[in-house]
Amino acid sequence: MKWLDRFTEESVRAVARRSSRRSLLAGIGALFVGAAALPLLPVARGAEAKPAPGKKPGGGTADPGDPSACDYWRHCAIDGFLCGCCGGTQATCPPGTEMSAITWIGTCHNPGDGKDYVISYNDCCGKTSCGRCFCNRNERDTPLYQPGQSNDYNWCAGSSQSNIPYHCSTARIVGAAE
Amino acid sequence: MKWLDRFTEESVRAVARRSSRRSLLAGIGALFVGAAALPLLPVARGAEAKPAPGKKPGGGTADPGDPSACDYWRHCAIDGFLCGCCGGTQATCPPGTEMSAITWIGTCHNPGDGKDYVISYNDCCGKTSCGRCFCNRNERDTPLYQPGQSNDYNWCAGSSQSNIPYHCSTARIVGAAE
Amino acid sequence: MIVGTALAAAVLSVSGAGKAGAALPPDVGATKTVESLPSPPGKHWLWVNDFVFPHMTDGTVHLLDGDSGKYLGLLSVGSSFSHVILPRDGKLVYSPEIYFSRGTRGTRTDVVTIYDTSTLKVVGEIGIPPKRVSSVPTSGNAELTDDDRFLLIYNFTPAQSVSVVDTMSRSFVGEVETPGCAFAFASGPRSFFGMCADASFLAVDLDDSGHAVRQTRTDALFDGAHDPVAEHPVRIGNTWYYVSFDGRIHPIRKSGASFVAEPAWPLTTAAERRAGWRPGGVQQLAIHAGLGRLYVIMHQGGRETHKDPGKSIWVYDLASHRRVQTISAAHPLVSIKASTDDQPLLFAIVAESNVIDVYAPTTGKLLRSIKDVGTTPSLIVTTP
Amino acid sequence: MIVGTALAAAVLSVSGAGKAGAALPPDVGATKTVESLPSPPGKHWLWVNDFVFPHMTDGTVHLLDGDSGKYLGLLSVGSSFSHVILPRDGKLVYSPEIYFSRGTRGTRTDVVTIYDTSTLKVVGEIGIPPKRVSSVPTSGNAELTDDDRFLLIYNFTPAQSVSVVDTMSRSFVGEVETPGCAFAFASGPRSFFGMCADASFLAVDLDDSGHAVRQTRTDALFDGAHDPVAEHPVRIGNTWYYVSFDGRIHPIRKSGASFVAEPAWPLTTAAERRAGWRPGGVQQLAIHAGLGRLYVIMHQGGRETHKDPGKSIWVYDLASHRRVQTISAAHPLVSIKASTDDQPLLFAIVAESNVIDVYAPTTGKLLRSIKDVGTTPSLIVTTP
């Protein structure tokens, strides 16, 4: 593993790059990406929260591949230890950790259904590094002075009661991208 | 490095094994080996504290070998990181650490002069593990319930203001053995 | 917050503009964000204790499922860690932990942290005197009394004592002085023992509040000068099996308030001893009461190799003292531990690695290797 | 104590009974038990900063002598460490450190610890707000003003600000809000700047008590959308040299209270760009003012490899912008740093390793490799 250029725990990925609303998210605004946005979504999508039959995440043709593998499609912009190797899944944190409120966002192509999805790479915080299944697919990363798209910040910092200690990263579907 | 069977930071070596005073040191007494004894010695030996010309430690024939090497003669009973690789020497602690008051003792044969020496393996404490030049020569080690001769205790604990954190180990000459 | 709302709008808009056909459902929206584990824990779970030798401030415990090889979770357990202790229902974890206010310096704080085995969250903390032993991890450094009421923690400053913690009131009870004797092995609901430097045992009886009411010291129960036993015993009922450096099993039995030595028996024949066969490792012995089997990590070497790893596991029938099986390990091992159920697994830590091997003890077959388990794993704890 | 005295007697007796001939003198008896280092520090010393990615609570700094390759000592510097900062006389080390009361949980405490470079002992501690950025280590996370009076520390919670610490009174002065702008690069005795997301710079002037008296924001000084510059500049006087992802050098010059962009120039020819040559690593650039040389870690790859290590160091004349030398590195490198003296050394961190390589920058010769330097070394700091 190329630890040094690839050790970064998280990366805010730019839904903006594929969105006409890019200007809304650029610059200082990107700082707060996800801080309040994601908690809003569950309310809107509660009815859709359960996987459809035959479409188990990581299984079947609709969501192909191994969520513990770096080349799993949702990991296109991840940078960290895969929570699926740490006692969590691609969508949940391991027991005893806390999911970061702030997240970084990527847009990944699902070869199973041919669609692009917005992926939220929420970190899991509050225990020491998981240390397993390090994965980095470092596309479209920007420098630290452009935080919204930089994968070099530790988003556990300030984003959870657990504060700094970073454990692993999830890859959660936000929704299909246009 | 066989870290697991050899990671122990220190070992109280038995001068008793070569001494008719063994009974004095056996059993519970061994618990306090060195706790008060070694501080007494400097007073008695102040005049001898400087190496004689041509007898630099680690150089010349009188003290042969490389103090940074595990096979250096004084290391016959050492178990830990060699302070000579950590910013100290075989006789001194690295900058900013503190020498443990309690020590473990070995008796090593010096091929340079054919004499046996009592060696005091004082630990250096107060910073995290040095991590360099791990060396273990685990002869005559006894179990933890025989502390005086066991190399499995961390003698930084309780023996210095620095308390537990173990950094490296020295190999200091106490005197020639009989 | 304004921008956050803007993002929400952006995501919702792009979500609504997908290609034709049903998209995968969102995960953002699921109520569950953090996993939890079944309770009580599985009998094939193992807790791999890691004192992280190169970075001892950051001790960890790794919870694995021996059946699937799945990594279930982690505990962060502080400086110079030894091991966790589980009560018999397996629903809690007791973890004696040490912290310094500035990592490697400053004020030392010793606590027993209590975790829920289902959530792996901290559910309690009990302050104890900052005296806990710092040593190579060994099981005698802390145990629970047989009724799980009192947690016993060995102190070494280098004065020796045992801290008694009441798990019911979650409070420190007091300290029992044990001069000359190490460890805190539970030996009943209200008793424990230590092993003394002269090969005697110190038996301590507690009252219902956890205070020592009687101390009994035996004569030497083995030859501590010429063939001492390793620190790590295995237990069935009132008998503790120790193995000596030269490979003799010493059964020590609790008898009334004290301890007696049953006849010792050798693991090796004279020829095997001449060939240098001896036990080694850290957690050198494993036992299974139901099978009546004793497992020993064996290697060839001189007496000073008494802690060396071994690539052979010799299996003994406890009734006949006969070797009944030899398991050729795939890798050199330092620690072994059998699960306690009727279909046991034998767990092993591979030397110089962070790999856990899982064996079928009856066939000796290597079932799986679990990789990337911490930094310097040392002791295995299983579900009681 | 009684037994201790007994041991003393034992040792004295055996010591007095040695063989004929002078024995080696005792070390026990020497007054010096702990080493110290020359002051001021050597110009070829380097401080290798290690945030210890697998065990981030146990950050370390390793002090090496580049001439001898000798390991001089270590600092223990807490969680999520970035780097130490030295004042121009090199006699102290300022270390922004983070601790938690329970290692990875509990109360967070942020401090600046002050060490003496001669003793490597703690000589002071200054409390600061628990807001310091946690990120990939980068030099802009903390710097000293040009007269060493004020230490500037970048905060990210994710609100952005800079904590100002007075090194004279050893106290926290206050926080300067820097919304939209990252880092705390010193730019004078009473000024610093941040880099903003829109590629503008934020210039901040301080008064003599360390409070902000003026903030000036420039227009964009480079193309932040299409070819942003990497975080890590190198500086000569009032000019900071940045390198863009695609390999253009952007000199940014302080002008009055603000900053202006000097004409950018490319590191690569069109053919080299087509072949994929670009800069990479963490500390990608090094500079030597006396030689007028700029050193860049180069490799071949797509834009998303902008942080990848490189096995080539391309050397440029700062006056002519011409490449004057190419150093073929023995190993892939992630960080480089030149010493500041007239006979400079070029230090490098080898990728995926804990090895430090030392080069003669003028000949490009690898002088030595220093092994076993920490766990995940990231940034090199030299004597100013």
PDB file of C-alpha atoms in Angstrom, chain B residues 15 21 24-25 29 32-34 36-38 40-42 45 48-52 55 62-63 73-74 85-89 91-99 110 113-115 117-118 120 127-129 132 167 171-178, chain D residues 1 3-37 58-60 62 64 69-76 115 118-121 370-374:
ATOM      1  CA  VAL B  15      24.654 -12.466  39.699  1.00  0.00           C
ATOM      2  CA  ARG B  21      25.515 -15.318  48.092  1.00  0.00           C
ATOM      3  CA  LEU B  24      20.641 -13.943  50.018  1.00  0.00           C
ATOM      4  CA  LEU B  25      19.181 -12.991  46.711  1.00  0.00           C
ATOM      5  CA  GLY B  29      14.540 -10.735  48.147  1.00  0.00           C
ATOM      6  CA  PHE B  32      14.273  -5.504  45.261  1.00  0.00           C
ATOM      7  CA  VAL B  33      17.442  -6.252  43.399  1.00  0.00           C
ATOM      8  CA  GLY B  34      19.098  -3.024  42.557  1.00  0.00           C
ATOM      9  CA  ALA B  36      18.921   0.631  46.507  1.00  0.00           C
ATOM     10  CA  ALA B  37      22.078  -1.224  45.714  1.00  0.00           C
ATOM     11  CA  LEU B  38      23.251   0.429  42.565  1.00  0.00           C
ATOM     12  CA  LEU B  40      25.506   2.962  46.437  1.00  0.00           C
ATOM     13  CA  LEU B  41      28.108   1.881  43.982  1.00  0.00           C
ATOM     14  CA  PRO B  42      28.946   5.192  42.355  1.00  0.00           C
ATOM     15  CA  ARG B  45      33.833   3.812  42.519  1.00  0.00           C
ATOM     16  CA  GLU B  48      37.371   4.558  38.527  1.00  0.00           C
ATOM     17  CA  ALA B  49      34.518   6.032  36.573  1.00  0.00           C
ATOM     18  CA  LYS B  50      36.602   7.273  33.656  1.00  0.00           C
ATOM     19  CA  PRO B  51      37.746   4.784  31.031  1.00  0.00           C
ATOM     20  CA  ALA B  52      41.471   4.261  30.984  1.00  0.00           C
ATOM     21  CA  LYS B  55      40.265   1.324  26.617  1.00  0.00           C
ATOM     22  CA  ALA B  62      39.936  -4.428  26.088  1.00  0.00           C
ATOM     23  CA  ASP B  63      36.283  -3.819  25.207  1.00  0.00           C
ATOM     24  CA  TRP B  73      29.689  -9.009  24.677  1.00  0.00           C
ATOM     25  CA  ARG B  74      27.905  -6.853  27.254  1.00  0.00           C
ATOM     26  CA  CYS B  85      20.998   3.029  18.398  1.00  0.00           C
ATOM     27  CA  CYS B  86      18.565   5.466  20.020  1.00  0.00           C
ATOM     28  CA  GLY B  87      20.702   8.496  20.798  1.00  0.00           C
ATOM     29  CA  GLY B  88      22.368   7.097  23.898  1.00  0.00           C
ATOM     30  CA  THR B  89      25.274   4.705  24.328  1.00  0.00           C
ATOM     31  CA  ALA B  91      26.164   3.240  29.223  1.00  0.00           C
ATOM     32  CA  THR B  92      23.901   6.279  28.890  1.00  0.00           C
ATOM     33  CA  CYS B  93      20.291   7.054  28.046  1.00  0.00           C
ATOM     34  CA  PRO B  94      19.199   9.036  24.980  1.00  0.00           C
ATOM     35  CA  PRO B  95      18.511  12.749  25.477  1.00  0.00           C
ATOM     36  CA  GLY B  96      15.287  13.517  27.262  1.00  0.00           C
ATOM     37  CA  THR B  97      14.787  10.067  28.762  1.00  0.00           C
ATOM     38  CA  GLU B  98      15.372   9.040  32.344  1.00  0.00           C
ATOM     39  CA  MET B  99      17.426   6.094  33.554  1.00  0.00           C
ATOM     40  CA  ASN B 110      34.504 -10.121  27.965  1.00  0.00           C
ATOM     41  CA  ASP B 113      40.414  -9.423  28.720  1.00  0.00           C
ATOM     42  CA  GLY B 114      39.038 -12.849  29.541  1.00  0.00           C
ATOM     43  CA  LYS B 115      37.178 -11.560  32.586  1.00  0.00           C
ATOM     44  CA  TYR B 117      31.685  -8.694  34.343  1.00  0.00           C
ATOM     45  CA  VAL B 118      28.493  -7.907  36.185  1.00  0.00           C
ATOM     46  CA  SER B 120      23.495  -3.623  34.820  1.00  0.00           C
ATOM     47  CA  LYS B 127       9.370   8.356  25.800  1.00  0.00           C
ATOM     48  CA  THR B 128       7.728   5.828  23.520  1.00  0.00           C
ATOM     49  CA  SER B 129       9.630   2.736  22.295  1.00  0.00           C
ATOM     50  CA  ARG B 132      15.653   0.411  16.789  1.00  0.00           C
ATOM     51  CA  HIS B 167      12.330   3.529  25.497  1.00  0.00           C
ATOM     52  CA  ALA B 171      24.398  -2.329  29.344  1.00  0.00           C
ATOM     53  CA  ARG B 172      26.545  -0.786  32.042  1.00  0.00           C
ATOM     54  CA  ILE B 173      29.520  -2.362  33.744  1.00  0.00           C
ATOM     55  CA  VAL B 174      29.074  -2.733  37.494  1.00  0.00           C
ATOM     56  CA  GLY B 175      32.382  -4.427  38.069  1.00  0.00           C
ATOM     57  CA  ALA B 176      34.389  -7.561  37.388  1.00  0.00           C
ATOM     58  CA  ALA B 177      32.802 -10.735  38.694  1.00  0.00           C
ATOM     59  CA  GLU B 178      34.736 -13.347  40.505  1.00  0.00           C
TER      60      GLU B 178
ATOM     61  CA  MET D   1      16.192  -1.922  50.945  1.00  0.00           C
ATOM     62  CA  VAL D   3      18.135  -6.882  50.307  1.00  0.00           C
ATOM     63  CA  GLY D   4      19.366  -4.092  48.107  1.00  0.00           C
ATOM     64  CA  THR D   5      22.201  -3.549  50.484  1.00  0.00           C
ATOM     65  CA  ALA D   6      22.855  -7.243  50.453  1.00  0.00           C
ATOM     66  CA  LEU D   7      23.182  -7.155  46.697  1.00  0.00           C
ATOM     67  CA  ALA D   8      25.543  -4.224  46.904  1.00  0.00           C
ATOM     68  CA  ALA D   9      27.698  -6.266  49.218  1.00  0.00           C
ATOM     69  CA  ALA D  10      27.530  -9.205  46.855  1.00  0.00           C
ATOM     70  CA  VAL D  11      28.565  -7.140  43.864  1.00  0.00           C
ATOM     71  CA  LEU D  12      31.369  -5.459  45.741  1.00  0.00           C
ATOM     72  CA  SER D  13      32.649  -8.786  46.891  1.00  0.00           C
ATOM     73  CA  VAL D  14      32.656 -10.321  43.442  1.00  0.00           C
ATOM     74  CA  SER D  15      34.123  -7.146  42.013  1.00  0.00           C
ATOM     75  CA  GLY D  16      36.996  -7.334  44.402  1.00  0.00           C
ATOM     76  CA  ALA D  17      37.743 -10.909  43.469  1.00  0.00           C
ATOM     77  CA  GLY D  18      38.470 -10.510  39.775  1.00  0.00           C
ATOM     78  CA  LYS D  19      41.275 -12.140  37.860  1.00  0.00           C
ATOM     79  CA  ALA D  20      44.684 -10.579  37.772  1.00  0.00           C
ATOM     80  CA  GLY D  21      45.080  -7.477  35.618  1.00  0.00           C
ATOM     81  CA  ALA D  22      43.193  -4.208  35.444  1.00  0.00           C
ATOM     82  CA  ALA D  23      39.479  -4.655  34.811  1.00  0.00           C
ATOM     83  CA  LEU D  24      37.412  -2.295  32.731  1.00  0.00           C
ATOM     84  CA  PRO D  25      36.155   0.610  34.803  1.00  0.00           C
ATOM     85  CA  PRO D  26      32.545   0.611  35.901  1.00  0.00           C
ATOM     86  CA  ASP D  27      29.910   2.670  34.147  1.00  0.00           C
ATOM     87  CA  VAL D  28      27.805   2.524  37.271  1.00  0.00           C
ATOM     88  CA  GLY D  29      29.545   5.354  39.024  1.00  0.00           C
ATOM     89  CA  ALA D  30      29.662   7.754  36.146  1.00  0.00           C
ATOM     90  CA  THR D  31      27.760  10.926  36.854  1.00  0.00           C
ATOM     91  CA  LYS D  32      26.388  11.112  33.342  1.00  0.00           C
ATOM     92  CA  THR D  33      23.443   8.786  32.874  1.00  0.00           C
ATOM     93  CA  VAL D  34      21.634  10.679  30.107  1.00  0.00           C
ATOM     94  CA  GLU D  35      23.109  12.110  26.916  1.00  0.00           C
ATOM     95  CA  SER D  36      22.728  15.687  25.791  1.00  0.00           C
ATOM     96  CA  LEU D  37      23.369  17.295  22.423  1.00  0.00           C
ATOM     97  CA  ASP D  58       1.670   7.767  19.514  1.00  0.00           C
ATOM     98  CA  GLY D  59       3.151  10.377  17.181  1.00  0.00           C
ATOM     99  CA  THR D  60       6.927  10.724  17.184  1.00  0.00           C
ATOM    100  CA  HIS D  62      13.099  11.461  15.159  1.00  0.00           C
ATOM    101  CA  LEU D  64      19.027  12.509  12.964  1.00  0.00           C
ATOM    102  CA  GLY D  69      23.546   9.030   9.859  1.00  0.00           C
ATOM    103  CA  LYS D  70      23.401   8.808  13.651  1.00  0.00           C
ATOM    104  CA  TYR D  71      20.047   8.708  15.402  1.00  0.00           C
ATOM    105  CA  LEU D  72      20.214  11.469  18.021  1.00  0.00           C
ATOM    106  CA  GLY D  73      16.912  11.141  19.839  1.00  0.00           C
ATOM    107  CA  LEU D  74      13.139  11.098  19.826  1.00  0.00           C
ATOM    108  CA  LEU D  75      10.192  13.194  20.905  1.00  0.00           C
ATOM    109  CA  SER D  76       6.795  11.690  21.830  1.00  0.00           C
ATOM    110  CA  TYR D 115      11.464  21.135  24.127  1.00  0.00           C
ATOM    111  CA  SER D 118      20.043  20.150  23.603  1.00  0.00           C
ATOM    112  CA  THR D 119      18.320  17.977  26.221  1.00  0.00           C
ATOM    113  CA  LEU D 120      15.154  16.971  24.318  1.00  0.00           C
ATOM    114  CA  LYS D 121      13.353  17.592  27.608  1.00  0.00           C
ATOM    115  CA  ILE D 370      19.266   5.819   7.482  1.00  0.00           C
ATOM    116  CA  LYS D 371      16.992   2.919   8.331  1.00  0.00           C
ATOM    117  CA  ASP D 372      14.398   2.217  11.005  1.00  0.00           C
ATOM    118  CA  VAL D 373      13.256   5.814  11.394  1.00  0.00           C
ATOM    119  CA  GLY D 374       9.799   5.522  12.901  1.00  0.00           C
TER     120      GLY D 374
END
